[in-house]
Every structure is written in structure tokens, then in C-alpha cells.
Amino acid sequence: MTQPPSPGNTYAASGVSIEAGDRAIELMKGYVESARRPEMIGGIGGFAGLFDASALKAYTRPLLASSADGVGTKVAIAQAMDKHDTIGFDLVGMLVDDLVVCGAEPWFLTDYIATGRVVPERVAAIVKGIAEACVEAGCALIGGETAEHPGLLEPDEYDVAGSTTGVVEAERLLGPGRVRPGDVVVAMRASGLHSNGYSLVRHVLLGSAGWQLDRHVDELGRTLGEELLEPTRIYAKACLALAGETATHAMSHITGGGLAANLARVMPEELSATLDRSTWTPQPVFDLVRRVGQVPQPDLEQTLNCGVGMVALVAPDDADDAIRVLDRHGVSAWVAGGVAAGDGSVHLVGQHPGW
């Protein structure tokens, strides 16, 4: 008996939907369009993003700065809560604030979203957050890629990453070479956990303690999930203003590794910095992780930002002006310590109030 002809294998049968990808692009177009700069050429849909670099002619010696990063396991919280429009702030914050520490202005950003199944509304929500964060950072979202990986990722799983490029005048480059004895350490308050240390946080609160994301936590004043999804603060515009209006010598973005290790990255070998924990109270979520998980303070401080998302090393005479500039841009800041002769190390002394 003759068998009916096989319908054959198709791309859709393998788990990839071209139509869903096209729908996602249609939904995200408006968000991408909102994250433009005048130098951006063309729009979404090209093979490459274009950016007019004519502005480099105004520089004496322009240095291009580039950064690539992701969001880490914070995406697992967004997926569990089915809320995807804030994770873009975490991505953009990780990218542009790594650039700005050297004094570079972020010009443009590209993103990469890998998912087990393209759900157009979900992809559009992710891009919406990225675009809104780009506007807040002052950079253009000039392109990106959404890749469908059935069999590699579960249908509702995704990961996000990106890269950004900026520029700084060579003579205004910030870093260890500018740091001087007597400089003060200006700390800038974090919005929360930002996007680092989530493996520890998830292990402690969701794993060992067995808490649910919808659990209302009195210390936090909201549910655990809402706290864990608090978007990363973007410091780019505030830090560029700080560098332009004060004698700022170096900055450090407090990400993986914590406060001491990241500040040490911009310390010259012959100097050391000392920070006094008593000058600030970390947000309740940090103490919650510490107490519930019985996490030793050294381990906590090597993993989480503990309430400080960015620091600047500023000439002592400009400390008050630095705090005023940051306050004008909505960033709470304070003098947390100082710089003296040493060996390139960073020391935390004292204790946080109430700890």
C-alpha cells in the first residue's frame, strides 16, 4: 500500500517561529525609536546599527571605550514573576556605568536576547525596559538580536546581554593615575541589590529559607519578589556631570566582588583607601540576607554592593560640591572615607548602624 507523502520537516517544527520573531520586531519598534540620539542613522531592521561619529572631530585625542555584560541570574526572578519590563535597566546599568567610571560618555548600545521560545509580548517588554534605560543613560539603542534556542533553553527561559560604546577625551580620562593622597571617597547610594550576587540571594532566601516570591516581608515593605526585581540605578548622567563640574579623579562601579575589591581596581599601588561603614545604613534587604542566611559579613561584602552602587574619588575641597551635583541628579551621596599613603588596598572599618 502506498504511503501518503511526508509533510517534511520545517523550521517551525524544530521549534523556531519566524512569524513570532517578526511580530516581536513590530512590537518593539516604538521602544527602540524612543531611544535615539541625533547621531543614530536609520532604524530597526538593518543588518548593522549605524552611528555618525563626526563628533569625534571635536576631540583632540578621542578614546573609544567599550563594555560588554549581562544580567546574571536575576533573570530567573523576572521569569518566575512573569515581569520583564525592568530587567533592561539592569542590563543597561551594568554596561553604561562600567564606561562612565573612566569618564566616557556612552554613545550607543546593542542588546542580545536568547530565549527558548519567542513570545513577542515578552521580548517587547524586555526591549521596552532596555530602551527606557538607554534614554535615562543618554545613549542610543542602535540594534540588537533576538535568538530562539529551542532544546537549549526551556520555552519560558531567556538570557540578556549587550555591549556599549562611548568616548572620552584622553586628557580627561579618569583612573588611578589621577588619585592623590587626601582625596575623599564619595559613596553613591544603590537602589538595592542591583544585578550582582543573585546566586547567593536566591540560595539563601528561596533555597535554604524556602521563601516564596509573593511573600510579604515587613522589613522590606513589599513582597520579596518586588524587592528582588528592583531595577539597577543608572548613574551615567550624574557621574558625567560630577566629572565635568568637580575635581573627580577616579570612579568605581560597585558590581561583582563588592565595594572593597572594585574600589581597589582604581587605586594606585602607593595609596590606600579606608571607608567607614558607620557612615551609611544598607537597605534592609542586605541585612535580611545576612541574618536569614547567617552569611559572614566578609562574604556578604565580597558578593553584594551593601548599599553603595558607585564611588568617586574627589579632591577634598570639592567634596561638598560633588554631593550637591549628585543630589541635583537624584543620587543620594555622602563622604564615606578617604585616601592616604598605602599599598593599593581598600579597608572597611566600623560597623553599619543597627548591624
mmCIF file of C-alpha atoms in Angstrom, residues 2-341:
data_model
loop_
_atom_site.group_PDB
_atom_site.id
_atom_site.type_symbol
_atom_site.label_atom_id
_atom_site.label_comp_id
_atom_site.label_asym_id
_atom_site.label_seq_id
_atom_site.Cartn_x
_atom_site.Cartn_y
_atom_site.Cartn_z
ATOM 1 C CA THR A 2 1.377 3.426 -0.958
ATOM 2 C CA GLN A 3 2.185 5.667 1.997
ATOM 3 C CA PRO A 4 0.993 9.290 1.867
ATOM 4 C CA PRO A 5 3.802 11.730 1.182
ATOM 5 C CA SER A 6 5.624 13.017 4.244
ATOM 6 C CA PRO A 7 4.913 16.653 5.051
ATOM 7 C CA GLY A 8 8.656 17.081 5.612
ATOM 8 C CA ASN A 9 10.484 18.897 8.346
ATOM 9 C CA THR A 10 10.141 22.635 8.742
ATOM 10 C CA TYR A 11 11.873 25.302 10.801
ATOM 11 C CA ALA A 12 8.628 25.733 12.749
ATOM 12 C CA ALA A 13 8.586 22.021 13.534
ATOM 13 C CA SER A 14 12.039 22.372 15.097
ATOM 14 C CA GLY A 15 10.670 24.995 17.481
ATOM 15 C CA VAL A 16 11.607 28.246 15.732
ATOM 16 C CA SER A 17 8.882 30.656 14.646
ATOM 17 C CA ILE A 18 9.836 33.278 12.068
ATOM 18 C CA GLU A 19 6.371 34.790 12.432
ATOM 19 C CA ALA A 20 6.777 35.246 16.199
ATOM 20 C CA GLY A 21 10.133 36.927 15.625
ATOM 21 C CA ASP A 22 8.617 39.315 13.090
ATOM 22 C CA ARG A 23 5.773 40.108 15.491
ATOM 23 C CA ALA A 24 8.274 40.843 18.278
ATOM 24 C CA ILE A 25 10.091 43.295 15.998
ATOM 25 C CA GLU A 26 6.839 45.084 15.213
ATOM 26 C CA LEU A 27 6.001 45.401 18.908
ATOM 27 C CA MET A 28 9.436 46.725 19.892
ATOM 28 C CA LYS A 29 9.851 49.262 17.084
ATOM 29 C CA GLY A 30 8.340 52.134 19.030
ATOM 30 C CA TYR A 31 10.506 51.472 22.074
ATOM 31 C CA VAL A 32 13.699 51.355 20.023
ATOM 32 C CA GLU A 33 12.697 54.551 18.222
ATOM 33 C CA SER A 34 12.364 56.320 21.569
ATOM 34 C CA ALA A 35 15.994 55.516 22.467
ATOM 35 C CA ARG A 36 17.629 57.577 19.743
ATOM 36 C CA ARG A 37 20.349 60.175 19.631
ATOM 37 C CA PRO A 38 20.741 62.638 16.752
ATOM 38 C CA GLU A 39 23.808 60.705 15.567
ATOM 39 C CA MET A 40 21.851 57.495 15.020
ATOM 40 C CA ILE A 41 21.421 56.640 11.330
ATOM 41 C CA GLY A 42 18.461 54.603 10.113
ATOM 42 C CA GLY A 43 16.273 52.472 12.312
ATOM 43 C CA ILE A 44 15.447 48.937 13.355
ATOM 44 C CA GLY A 45 15.711 46.173 10.776
ATOM 45 C CA GLY A 46 19.145 46.742 9.269
ATOM 46 C CA PHE A 47 21.997 44.270 9.434
ATOM 47 C CA ALA A 48 24.083 46.706 11.479
ATOM 48 C CA GLY A 49 23.372 49.749 13.602
ATOM 49 C CA LEU A 50 24.837 52.982 12.286
ATOM 50 C CA PHE A 51 26.055 55.932 14.334
ATOM 51 C CA ASP A 52 27.512 59.158 12.937
ATOM 52 C CA ALA A 53 30.946 59.552 14.522
ATOM 53 C CA SER A 54 31.552 63.049 13.141
ATOM 54 C CA ALA A 55 31.507 64.375 16.705
ATOM 55 C CA LEU A 56 34.931 62.784 17.181
ATOM 56 C CA LYS A 57 36.347 65.644 15.106
ATOM 57 C CA ALA A 58 35.756 67.955 18.055
ATOM 58 C CA TYR A 59 38.075 65.852 20.231
ATOM 59 C CA THR A 60 41.828 66.369 20.390
ATOM 60 C CA ARG A 61 42.527 62.724 21.171
ATOM 61 C CA PRO A 62 39.298 60.724 21.489
ATOM 62 C CA LEU A 63 39.479 57.388 23.252
ATOM 63 C CA LEU A 64 36.756 54.876 22.471
ATOM 64 C CA ALA A 65 35.537 52.867 25.447
ATOM 65 C CA SER A 66 33.595 49.614 25.190
ATOM 66 C CA SER A 67 31.891 47.318 27.653
ATOM 67 C CA ALA A 68 30.012 44.015 27.426
ATOM 68 C CA ASP A 69 27.942 42.426 30.173
ATOM 69 C CA GLY A 70 24.787 40.562 31.106
ATOM 70 C CA VAL A 71 22.311 40.464 33.964
ATOM 71 C CA GLY A 72 23.199 37.151 35.596
ATOM 72 C CA THR A 73 20.690 35.034 37.464
ATOM 73 C CA LYS A 74 18.397 37.980 38.199
ATOM 74 C CA VAL A 75 16.609 36.926 35.016
ATOM 75 C CA ALA A 76 15.336 33.900 36.932
ATOM 76 C CA ILE A 77 13.376 36.247 39.213
ATOM 77 C CA ALA A 78 11.860 38.097 36.256
ATOM 78 C CA GLN A 79 10.863 34.798 34.665
ATOM 79 C CA ALA A 80 9.347 33.429 37.867
ATOM 80 C CA MET A 81 7.318 36.613 38.366
ATOM 81 C CA ASP A 82 6.480 36.933 34.659
ATOM 82 C CA LYS A 83 7.555 40.577 34.789
ATOM 83 C CA HIS A 84 10.031 41.514 32.106
ATOM 84 C CA ASP A 85 9.957 45.304 31.664
ATOM 85 C CA THR A 86 12.578 46.189 34.297
ATOM 86 C CA ILE A 87 15.383 43.734 33.551
ATOM 87 C CA GLY A 88 16.550 46.115 30.811
ATOM 88 C CA PHE A 89 17.538 48.672 33.447
ATOM 89 C CA ASP A 90 19.809 46.046 34.980
ATOM 90 C CA LEU A 91 21.446 45.353 31.637
ATOM 91 C CA VAL A 92 21.951 48.997 30.716
ATOM 92 C CA GLY A 93 23.168 49.874 34.212
ATOM 93 C CA MET A 94 25.799 47.152 34.101
ATOM 94 C CA LEU A 95 27.000 48.381 30.716
ATOM 95 C CA VAL A 96 26.990 52.181 30.760
ATOM 96 C CA ASP A 97 28.200 52.577 34.332
ATOM 97 C CA ASP A 98 31.258 50.476 33.581
ATOM 98 C CA LEU A 99 32.036 53.004 30.837
ATOM 99 C CA VAL A 100 31.386 56.120 32.832
ATOM 100 C CA VAL A 101 33.948 55.313 35.530
ATOM 101 C CA CYS A 102 36.726 56.302 33.124
ATOM 102 C CA GLY A 103 34.872 59.492 32.217
ATOM 103 C CA ALA A 104 33.482 58.149 28.941
ATOM 104 C CA GLU A 105 30.080 59.263 27.670
ATOM 105 C CA PRO A 106 28.061 56.244 26.479
ATOM 106 C CA TRP A 107 27.051 56.774 22.854
ATOM 107 C CA PHE A 108 25.238 53.646 21.780
ATOM 108 C CA LEU A 109 24.241 50.173 22.903
ATOM 109 C CA THR A 110 23.287 46.876 21.300
ATOM 110 C CA ASP A 111 21.444 44.036 23.016
ATOM 111 C CA TYR A 112 21.198 40.263 22.625
ATOM 112 C CA ILE A 113 18.223 38.234 23.853
ATOM 113 C CA ALA A 114 18.355 34.433 23.725
ATOM 114 C CA THR A 115 15.154 32.559 24.526
ATOM 115 C CA GLY A 116 13.743 29.058 24.271
ATOM 116 C CA ARG A 117 10.613 30.368 22.547
ATOM 117 C CA VAL A 118 9.905 33.809 21.155
ATOM 118 C CA VAL A 119 6.854 35.245 22.865
ATOM 119 C CA PRO A 120 6.511 38.588 21.081
ATOM 120 C CA GLU A 121 4.950 40.423 24.022
ATOM 121 C CA ARG A 122 7.667 39.211 26.396
ATOM 122 C CA VAL A 123 10.508 40.146 24.066
ATOM 123 C CA ALA A 124 8.925 43.554 23.510
ATOM 124 C CA ALA A 125 8.659 44.088 27.276
ATOM 125 C CA ILE A 126 12.366 43.315 27.695
ATOM 126 C CA VAL A 127 13.293 45.731 24.912
ATOM 127 C CA LYS A 128 10.964 48.358 26.383
ATOM 128 C CA GLY A 129 12.998 48.323 29.584
ATOM 129 C CA ILE A 130 16.277 48.459 27.684
ATOM 130 C CA ALA A 131 15.083 51.426 25.624
ATOM 131 C CA GLU A 132 13.787 53.340 28.644
ATOM 132 C CA ALA A 133 17.076 52.748 30.440
ATOM 133 C CA CYS A 134 19.024 53.954 27.408
ATOM 134 C CA VAL A 135 17.045 57.195 27.499
ATOM 135 C CA GLU A 136 17.903 57.578 31.186
ATOM 136 C CA ALA A 137 21.582 56.932 30.419
ATOM 137 C CA GLY A 138 21.655 59.265 27.414
ATOM 138 C CA CYS A 139 22.732 56.629 24.887
ATOM 139 C CA ALA A 140 21.111 55.276 21.734
ATOM 140 C CA LEU A 141 19.822 51.730 21.275
ATOM 141 C CA ILE A 142 21.059 51.176 17.734
ATOM 142 C CA GLY A 143 20.380 47.490 17.272
ATOM 143 C CA GLY A 144 20.232 44.023 18.713
ATOM 144 C CA GLU A 145 19.393 40.388 18.159
ATOM 145 C CA THR A 146 16.679 38.055 19.397
ATOM 146 C CA ALA A 147 17.656 34.392 19.059
ATOM 147 C CA GLU A 148 15.310 31.446 19.528
ATOM 148 C CA HIS A 149 17.078 28.407 21.009
ATOM 149 C CA PRO A 150 14.599 25.518 21.370
ATOM 150 C CA GLY A 151 16.139 22.485 23.037
ATOM 151 C CA LEU A 152 18.898 24.595 24.577
ATOM 152 C CA LEU A 153 16.642 26.799 26.691
ATOM 153 C CA GLU A 154 13.226 25.946 28.091
ATOM 154 C CA PRO A 155 10.330 27.715 26.326
ATOM 155 C CA ASP A 156 9.959 30.399 29.006
ATOM 156 C CA GLU A 157 13.673 30.813 29.718
ATOM 157 C CA TYR A 158 15.766 33.652 28.351
ATOM 158 C CA ASP A 159 19.019 35.460 28.916
ATOM 159 C CA VAL A 160 20.003 39.009 28.038
ATOM 160 C CA ALA A 161 23.362 40.567 27.300
ATOM 161 C CA GLY A 162 24.689 43.571 25.458
ATOM 162 C CA SER A 163 27.563 45.846 24.647
ATOM 163 C CA THR A 164 28.017 49.590 24.664
ATOM 164 C CA THR A 165 30.484 52.069 23.202
ATOM 165 C CA GLY A 166 31.397 55.566 24.331
ATOM 166 C CA VAL A 167 34.134 58.155 24.108
ATOM 167 C CA VAL A 168 36.314 60.220 26.416
ATOM 168 C CA GLU A 169 38.908 62.904 25.706
ATOM 169 C CA ALA A 170 42.315 61.425 26.556
ATOM 170 C CA GLU A 171 43.314 64.282 28.818
ATOM 171 C CA ARG A 172 40.090 63.843 30.818
ATOM 172 C CA LEU A 173 40.479 60.102 31.302
ATOM 173 C CA LEU A 174 39.786 59.160 34.923
ATOM 174 C CA GLY A 175 41.688 56.463 36.764
ATOM 175 C CA PRO A 176 44.418 55.530 39.240
ATOM 176 C CA GLY A 177 46.935 57.960 37.773
ATOM 177 C CA ARG A 178 44.881 60.935 38.952
ATOM 178 C CA VAL A 179 44.236 59.774 42.530
ATOM 179 C CA ARG A 180 46.046 61.771 45.221
ATOM 180 C CA PRO A 181 46.599 61.448 48.981
ATOM 181 C CA GLY A 182 43.828 63.290 50.802
ATOM 182 C CA ASP A 183 41.171 62.534 48.196
ATOM 183 C CA VAL A 184 37.798 61.726 49.729
ATOM 184 C CA VAL A 185 35.652 58.736 48.848
ATOM 185 C CA VAL A 186 32.166 59.884 47.855
ATOM 186 C CA ALA A 187 29.724 56.966 48.036
ATOM 187 C CA MET A 188 26.563 56.896 45.932
ATOM 188 C CA ARG A 189 23.564 55.017 47.246
ATOM 189 C CA ALA A 190 22.372 51.929 45.408
ATOM 190 C CA SER A 191 18.721 51.314 44.615
ATOM 191 C CA GLY A 192 19.051 47.840 46.105
ATOM 192 C CA LEU A 193 20.827 44.652 45.121
ATOM 193 C CA HIS A 194 21.316 45.901 41.543
ATOM 194 C CA SER A 195 22.349 42.888 39.435
ATOM 195 C CA ASN A 196 25.063 41.048 41.328
ATOM 196 C CA GLY A 197 25.085 38.320 43.936
ATOM 197 C CA TYR A 198 21.726 36.830 42.988
ATOM 198 C CA SER A 199 23.063 33.297 43.185
ATOM 199 C CA LEU A 200 23.757 33.890 46.881
ATOM 200 C CA VAL A 201 20.463 35.712 47.455
ATOM 201 C CA ARG A 202 18.427 33.014 45.728
ATOM 202 C CA HIS A 203 20.292 30.280 47.596
ATOM 203 C CA VAL A 204 19.633 31.932 50.958
ATOM 204 C CA LEU A 205 16.069 33.208 50.620
ATOM 205 C CA LEU A 206 14.464 30.936 48.041
ATOM 206 C CA GLY A 207 16.526 27.842 48.711
ATOM 207 C CA SER A 208 17.619 27.452 52.316
ATOM 208 C CA ALA A 209 14.830 29.575 53.835
ATOM 209 C CA GLY A 210 12.212 28.299 51.391
ATOM 210 C CA TRP A 211 10.555 31.697 50.981
ATOM 211 C CA GLN A 212 8.218 32.389 48.065
ATOM 212 C CA LEU A 213 8.482 35.433 45.824
ATOM 213 C CA ASP A 214 4.946 36.509 46.734
ATOM 214 C CA ARG A 215 5.765 36.543 50.463
ATOM 215 C CA HIS A 216 5.241 39.971 52.016
ATOM 216 C CA VAL A 217 8.304 40.891 54.064
ATOM 217 C CA ASP A 218 7.674 43.540 56.711
ATOM 218 C CA GLU A 219 11.288 44.754 56.743
ATOM 219 C CA LEU A 220 11.077 45.399 53.013
ATOM 220 C CA GLY A 221 7.584 46.891 52.986
ATOM 221 C CA ARG A 222 6.671 44.807 49.946
ATOM 222 C CA THR A 223 6.882 41.288 48.600
ATOM 223 C CA LEU A 224 10.200 39.518 48.275
ATOM 224 C CA GLY A 225 9.804 39.316 44.506
ATOM 225 C CA GLU A 226 9.195 43.050 44.193
ATOM 226 C CA GLU A 227 12.346 43.732 46.189
ATOM 227 C CA LEU A 228 14.472 41.334 44.169
ATOM 228 C CA LEU A 229 13.291 42.907 40.898
ATOM 229 C CA GLU A 230 14.110 46.472 41.977
ATOM 230 C CA PRO A 231 15.899 47.895 38.898
ATOM 231 C CA THR A 232 19.558 48.817 38.949
ATOM 232 C CA ARG A 233 20.195 52.523 39.402
ATOM 233 C CA ILE A 234 21.812 54.158 36.374
ATOM 234 C CA TYR A 235 24.475 56.674 37.387
ATOM 235 C CA ALA A 236 25.786 57.667 33.946
ATOM 236 C CA LYS A 237 24.419 61.203 33.629
ATOM 237 C CA ALA A 238 25.092 62.022 37.281
ATOM 238 C CA CYS A 239 28.670 60.778 37.060
ATOM 239 C CA LEU A 240 29.379 62.646 33.825
ATOM 240 C CA ALA A 241 28.131 65.832 35.486
ATOM 241 C CA LEU A 242 30.293 65.075 38.502
ATOM 242 C CA ALA A 243 33.384 64.640 36.344
ATOM 243 C CA GLY A 244 32.616 67.820 34.425
ATOM 244 C CA GLU A 245 31.923 70.076 37.413
ATOM 245 C CA THR A 246 34.314 68.870 40.129
ATOM 246 C CA ALA A 247 37.861 67.623 40.544
ATOM 247 C CA THR A 248 36.892 63.971 40.309
ATOM 248 C CA HIS A 249 39.947 61.759 39.899
ATOM 249 C CA ALA A 250 38.516 58.253 39.638
ATOM 250 C CA MET A 251 35.263 56.334 39.942
ATOM 251 C CA SER A 252 34.405 52.726 40.620
ATOM 252 C CA HIS A 253 31.234 50.825 39.726
ATOM 253 C CA ILE A 254 30.392 48.501 42.608
ATOM 254 C CA THR A 255 29.382 45.230 40.968
ATOM 255 C CA GLY A 256 30.557 41.626 41.421
ATOM 256 C CA GLY A 257 33.277 41.467 44.074
ATOM 257 C CA GLY A 258 31.777 44.142 46.291
ATOM 258 C CA LEU A 259 32.896 47.536 47.480
ATOM 259 C CA ALA A 260 36.497 46.937 48.536
ATOM 260 C CA ALA A 261 37.550 44.834 45.554
ATOM 261 C CA ASN A 262 36.059 47.183 42.965
ATOM 262 C CA LEU A 263 37.448 50.330 44.553
ATOM 263 C CA ALA A 264 40.871 48.675 44.673
ATOM 264 C CA ARG A 265 40.759 48.454 40.864
ATOM 265 C CA VAL A 266 41.195 52.241 40.617
ATOM 266 C CA MET A 267 43.714 52.672 43.455
ATOM 267 C CA PRO A 268 47.376 53.352 42.645
ATOM 268 C CA GLU A 269 49.878 50.991 44.232
ATOM 269 C CA GLU A 270 51.256 53.586 46.634
ATOM 270 C CA LEU A 271 47.905 54.663 48.096
ATOM 271 C CA SER A 272 45.119 53.013 50.093
ATOM 272 C CA ALA A 273 41.518 53.918 50.839
ATOM 273 C CA THR A 274 39.647 53.490 54.108
ATOM 274 C CA LEU A 275 35.855 53.537 54.269
ATOM 275 C CA ASP A 276 33.802 53.811 57.439
ATOM 276 C CA ARG A 277 30.726 51.584 57.479
ATOM 277 C CA SER A 278 29.119 53.777 60.141
ATOM 278 C CA THR A 279 28.537 56.485 57.502
ATOM 279 C CA TRP A 280 25.665 54.580 55.908
ATOM 280 C CA THR A 281 22.912 52.073 56.581
ATOM 281 C CA PRO A 282 22.440 49.483 53.820
ATOM 282 C CA GLN A 283 18.899 48.837 52.633
ATOM 283 C CA PRO A 284 17.044 46.207 54.679
ATOM 284 C CA VAL A 285 17.459 43.505 52.021
ATOM 285 C CA PHE A 286 21.187 43.254 52.757
ATOM 286 C CA ASP A 287 20.668 42.715 56.459
ATOM 287 C CA LEU A 288 17.899 40.253 55.621
ATOM 288 C CA VAL A 289 20.257 38.110 53.546
ATOM 289 C CA ARG A 290 22.911 38.364 56.256
ATOM 290 C CA ARG A 291 20.606 37.321 59.099
ATOM 291 C CA VAL A 292 18.421 34.722 57.391
ATOM 292 C CA GLY A 293 21.373 33.041 55.730
ATOM 293 C CA GLN A 294 23.811 33.606 58.587
ATOM 294 C CA VAL A 295 26.189 34.896 55.925
ATOM 295 C CA PRO A 296 29.526 36.074 57.364
ATOM 296 C CA GLN A 297 29.990 39.796 56.825
ATOM 297 C CA PRO A 298 33.227 39.386 54.823
ATOM 298 C CA ASP A 299 31.474 37.031 52.405
ATOM 299 C CA LEU A 300 28.472 39.356 52.165
ATOM 300 C CA GLU A 301 30.717 42.326 51.362
ATOM 301 C CA GLN A 302 32.622 40.351 48.726
ATOM 302 C CA THR A 303 29.378 39.422 46.972
ATOM 303 C CA LEU A 304 26.859 42.285 47.326
ATOM 304 C CA ASN A 305 27.166 46.054 46.981
ATOM 305 C CA CYS A 306 25.793 46.528 50.533
ATOM 306 C CA GLY A 307 24.033 49.763 49.619
ATOM 307 C CA VAL A 308 26.743 51.526 47.592
ATOM 308 C CA GLY A 309 26.424 51.307 43.810
ATOM 309 C CA MET A 310 29.169 53.710 42.760
ATOM 310 C CA VAL A 311 32.004 55.630 44.397
ATOM 311 C CA ALA A 312 34.061 58.608 43.287
ATOM 312 C CA LEU A 313 37.480 59.748 44.480
ATOM 313 C CA VAL A 314 37.297 63.518 44.666
ATOM 314 C CA ALA A 315 39.656 66.308 45.718
ATOM 315 C CA PRO A 316 38.838 67.232 49.335
ATOM 316 C CA ASP A 317 37.939 70.840 48.501
ATOM 317 C CA ASP A 318 35.294 69.590 46.054
ATOM 318 C CA ALA A 319 33.587 67.071 48.324
ATOM 319 C CA ASP A 320 30.609 69.288 49.180
ATOM 320 C CA ASP A 321 30.170 70.325 45.555
ATOM 321 C CA ALA A 322 30.295 66.688 44.488
ATOM 322 C CA ILE A 323 27.462 65.776 46.830
ATOM 323 C CA ARG A 324 25.414 68.738 45.588
ATOM 324 C CA VAL A 325 25.936 67.763 41.938
ATOM 325 C CA LEU A 326 24.860 64.199 42.618
ATOM 326 C CA ASP A 327 21.855 65.331 44.642
ATOM 327 C CA ARG A 328 20.798 67.532 41.733
ATOM 328 C CA HIS A 329 20.694 64.392 39.601
ATOM 329 C CA GLY A 330 18.677 62.452 42.150
ATOM 330 C CA VAL A 331 21.561 60.435 43.574
ATOM 331 C CA SER A 332 21.999 60.331 47.350
ATOM 332 C CA ALA A 333 25.690 60.594 48.237
ATOM 333 C CA TRP A 334 27.959 61.094 51.230
ATOM 334 C CA VAL A 335 31.641 61.101 52.202
ATOM 335 C CA ALA A 336 32.416 57.537 53.274
ATOM 336 C CA GLY A 337 36.182 57.692 53.672
ATOM 337 C CA GLY A 338 39.487 58.924 52.354
ATOM 338 C CA VAL A 339 42.758 58.141 50.622
ATOM 339 C CA ALA A 340 46.208 58.062 52.217
ATOM 340 C CA ALA A 341 49.632 56.515 51.655
#
